[in-house]
Amino acid sequence: MTFLIGGANSLAGGYDIDNSLRVERADSPKLSKTVSTATNTTKLTLSLWYKLGEPVDMGFLSKFADGNNRFHLRIMAAGHLLAYNNIAGTYHYKTTTAQFRDHSAWYHFMFVYDTDDSTAADRVKIYANGVRLTSFVNNTNPGDGEALKIASDTSNPLKVLCSNDEDAYLSGYVSDFYYIDGDNKAPTDFGEYDESSGIWKPKEYTGGFGNNGFKLEFKQVGVGTASASTVGADTSGNDHHLTSANIAATDITTDTPTNNF
């Protein structure tokens, strides 16, 4: 599986990513926002580029009410990817057999939900660098039309960079972060293979975001209260800016999937 590794590897004529956010678990970093009614409660897409930090359980995106009402997308300590949804104690989870443990590489991860799909195994799809992962250590499929806690709950904040009750903070670098509410996208909406190198590289996304969707480019250095000039600025056009906590202006970096330090 090809991935972006090496120095200053911007691919000529491609889509360049200028910034990333560097986070450390010990700082308890998070971005959060209370959202309104979702486009629907059964479909979503998360797409992001990620460079590993310390090997611990860490969250990319989550919603938490209590132990029986929560949603999270994670990378685990051993490098497995995890998708989990729990509504009133009815839950499913998928943990990939594939492990991602190269700390010098940028990985493109995607989590795609469509619990209305008639094929149970296709209701949650997980991709790495454009390749769908189909082997799982744990493999419980969602029920037909199962509501996703992140979409059905408008009382508790949506959180980025942590999961559960803020017990799994992210460590590493994150870049080009897309949350698509109410739609299931394909890897080719966000990336493509370079013709000469065969490397999976970023591609500019041109689709919609749904009612609650957002894009994080990490170009702003302001911190704290959500706005167009702070770290959690949404550049999708939805203006769903996220409030930051325990993140500093110096955490915005130029180490990116197209300029890997």
XYZ file of C-alpha atoms in Angstrom:
261
model
C 0.000 0.000 0.000
C 1.662 3.225 -1.096
C 1.734 6.297 1.081
C 3.419 9.670 1.221
C 6.861 9.470 2.767
C 10.072 11.423 2.307
C 10.932 15.098 2.172
C 9.192 17.890 0.297
C 7.189 15.477 -1.822
C 4.705 17.878 -3.377
C 3.677 16.269 -6.659
C 3.931 18.600 -9.655
C 0.600 19.860 -10.918
C -1.267 18.325 -8.002
C -3.320 19.620 -5.106
C -0.982 21.078 -2.479
C -1.833 21.068 1.218
C -0.212 23.961 3.050
C -0.829 23.256 6.730
C -1.363 20.636 9.377
C -2.164 20.642 13.073
C 0.360 19.071 15.455
C -1.176 17.675 18.640
C 0.143 15.889 21.726
C -1.998 13.602 23.847
C -0.571 14.997 27.105
C -2.016 18.432 26.255
C -5.610 17.087 25.970
C -6.244 18.861 22.650
C -9.745 19.054 21.196
C -11.976 20.861 18.750
C -15.711 20.848 19.447
C -19.057 22.144 18.248
C -22.712 21.576 19.093
C -24.450 20.851 15.810
C -28.014 21.167 14.542
C -30.278 18.635 12.820
C -28.263 16.357 10.534
C -28.965 15.854 6.834
C -29.888 12.303 7.823
C -28.891 9.931 10.613
C -27.594 6.983 8.559
C -24.848 8.337 6.275
C -21.553 10.155 6.779
C -17.976 10.313 5.513
C -14.793 11.200 7.376
C -11.670 11.844 5.303
C -8.366 12.977 6.773
C -4.601 12.762 6.376
C -2.750 11.649 9.505
C 0.855 11.206 10.611
C 1.324 9.052 13.691
C 2.345 10.303 17.098
C 2.697 8.100 20.166
C 1.220 4.566 19.958
C -1.886 4.810 22.169
C -5.651 4.610 21.594
C -6.641 7.908 19.938
C -9.799 9.468 18.529
C -10.334 11.285 15.241
C -14.046 12.116 15.569
C -16.602 11.409 18.281
C -19.901 12.117 20.006
C -20.454 11.071 23.641
C -23.499 11.157 25.915
C -22.796 8.180 28.187
C -21.362 4.653 28.011
C -24.412 3.368 26.111
C -24.777 6.342 23.784
C -21.601 7.195 21.893
C -19.865 7.190 18.536
C -16.183 7.263 17.704
C -13.712 6.727 14.882
C -10.255 5.857 16.190
C -6.779 4.563 15.615
C -5.746 2.090 18.297
C -2.435 1.696 20.101
C -1.331 -1.160 17.824
C -2.287 0.800 14.681
C -5.697 -0.783 13.961
C -8.527 1.490 12.774
C -11.812 1.310 14.688
C -15.382 2.405 13.865
C -17.910 2.237 16.711
C -21.542 3.298 17.221
C -23.743 2.731 20.288
C -27.367 3.844 20.632
C -29.100 2.955 23.919
C -26.816 -0.049 24.394
C -27.238 -1.425 20.864
C -23.850 -1.187 19.249
C -21.587 -2.295 16.429
C -17.861 -2.003 15.969
C -15.284 -2.857 13.336
C -11.549 -3.105 14.046
C -9.271 -3.568 11.048
C -6.709 -6.342 10.892
C -4.420 -3.914 9.062
C -2.121 -1.897 11.312
C -0.559 1.490 10.583
C 2.661 2.103 12.498
C 5.037 4.109 10.288
C 5.716 7.364 12.132
C 7.464 8.977 9.161
C 4.569 8.575 6.718
C 1.372 10.451 6.002
C -1.662 8.153 5.721
C -5.012 8.949 4.142
C -7.833 7.394 6.186
C -11.533 7.312 5.308
C -14.537 6.043 7.255
C -17.779 5.793 5.260
C -21.209 4.958 6.710
C -24.441 4.062 4.955
C -26.558 1.938 7.258
C -29.372 1.950 4.673
C -27.265 -0.257 2.394
C -28.987 -3.593 1.753
C -25.625 -5.397 2.067
C -24.753 -5.500 5.769
C -20.998 -5.707 5.149
C -21.126 -2.475 3.114
C -22.754 -0.341 5.801
C -19.349 0.631 7.199
C -16.379 0.986 4.870
C -12.856 1.836 6.003
C -10.104 2.865 3.584
C -6.391 3.564 3.831
C -4.586 5.292 0.953
C -7.438 4.569 -1.437
C -7.669 0.855 -0.588
C -10.722 -0.591 1.127
C -9.869 -2.680 4.195
C -11.990 -5.833 4.351
C -10.289 -7.931 7.028
C -11.321 -7.298 10.628
C -10.281 -8.424 14.099
C -13.766 -7.464 15.328
C -16.579 -7.260 12.823
C -20.110 -6.397 13.931
C -22.240 -4.797 11.221
C -24.801 -2.049 11.911
C -28.461 -2.920 11.711
C -30.455 -1.923 8.640
C -31.128 1.809 8.937
C -29.312 2.045 12.274
C -29.079 5.662 13.454
C -25.606 7.057 14.066
C -25.177 8.719 17.449
C -23.055 11.485 15.953
C -25.936 12.476 13.668
C -28.998 11.773 15.815
C -27.790 13.561 18.962
C -27.974 17.380 18.884
C -27.545 17.847 22.651
C -23.913 16.823 23.053
C -21.009 18.403 21.150
C -19.306 16.786 18.209
C -15.600 16.452 18.996
C -12.468 16.243 16.855
C -9.085 14.969 18.134
C -10.529 12.862 20.960
C -13.140 10.192 21.670
C -15.363 8.760 24.392
C -15.584 11.055 27.408
C -12.367 12.774 26.278
C -10.144 9.860 27.311
C -8.407 9.184 23.984
C -6.772 12.377 22.760
C -4.956 12.391 19.440
C -1.183 12.554 19.112
C 0.606 13.323 15.837
C -0.254 15.489 12.840
C -3.629 15.867 11.131
C -4.348 17.636 7.847
C -7.071 18.209 5.224
C -9.882 17.043 7.521
C -13.371 16.599 6.013
C -16.587 15.672 7.782
C -19.400 15.032 5.265
C -22.840 14.881 6.875
C -25.492 12.728 5.199
C -23.534 11.296 2.266
C -21.215 8.375 1.564
C -18.235 9.401 -0.558
C -15.563 7.447 -2.442
C -11.775 7.668 -1.913
C -11.454 9.129 -5.412
C -13.356 12.193 -4.179
C -10.332 13.044 -2.008
C -7.305 11.349 -3.595
C -5.786 9.740 -6.673
C -2.787 7.658 -7.666
C 0.132 9.530 -9.194
C 0.708 8.146 -12.702
C 4.494 8.060 -12.458
C 5.095 6.993 -8.842
C 1.945 5.038 -8.009
C 1.702 7.007 -4.756
C -1.747 7.861 -3.389
C -1.865 11.658 -3.261
C -4.375 14.310 -2.149
C -6.963 15.654 -4.548
C -9.181 18.707 -4.141
C -12.681 17.788 -2.968
C -15.448 19.523 -4.910
C -18.614 17.979 -3.460
C -21.098 19.059 -0.809
C -20.883 18.841 2.979
C -24.477 18.415 4.177
C -26.102 20.356 7.015
C -23.393 19.802 9.638
C -20.321 19.058 7.517
C -17.070 20.998 7.632
C -13.513 21.191 6.276
C -10.499 21.947 8.456
C -7.407 23.290 6.678
C -5.614 24.541 9.826
C -4.493 27.795 8.231
C -5.504 30.079 11.113
C -3.517 30.516 14.323
C -6.141 32.010 16.647
C -7.241 29.782 19.509
C -10.292 29.408 21.717
C -13.765 30.531 20.678
C -14.887 29.329 17.246
C -14.434 31.802 14.397
C -13.078 32.102 10.861
C -9.731 33.226 12.326
C -9.128 30.411 14.814
C -7.615 26.921 14.531
C -11.012 25.267 14.091
C -12.064 27.468 11.161
C -14.403 25.671 8.746
C -13.541 26.467 5.107
C -16.312 24.363 3.530
C -18.613 27.341 3.146
C -20.893 26.092 5.950
C -19.097 28.264 8.530
C -19.299 25.496 11.129
C -16.253 26.742 13.006
C -15.088 24.636 15.951
C -13.912 25.872 19.346
C -10.389 24.800 20.291
C -8.991 23.819 23.677
C -5.393 23.131 24.692
C -4.050 24.009 21.238
C -1.501 26.782 20.613
C -0.730 28.937 17.585
C 2.634 27.153 17.330
C 0.791 23.856 16.717
C -0.007 24.978 13.161
C 2.783 23.555 10.980
C 3.786 23.152 7.339
C 4.557 19.431 7.639
C 1.856 18.090 5.317
C 1.036 15.187 2.985
C 2.516 17.195 0.096
C 5.504 18.537 2.070
C 6.507 15.732 4.431
C 9.304 16.639 6.831
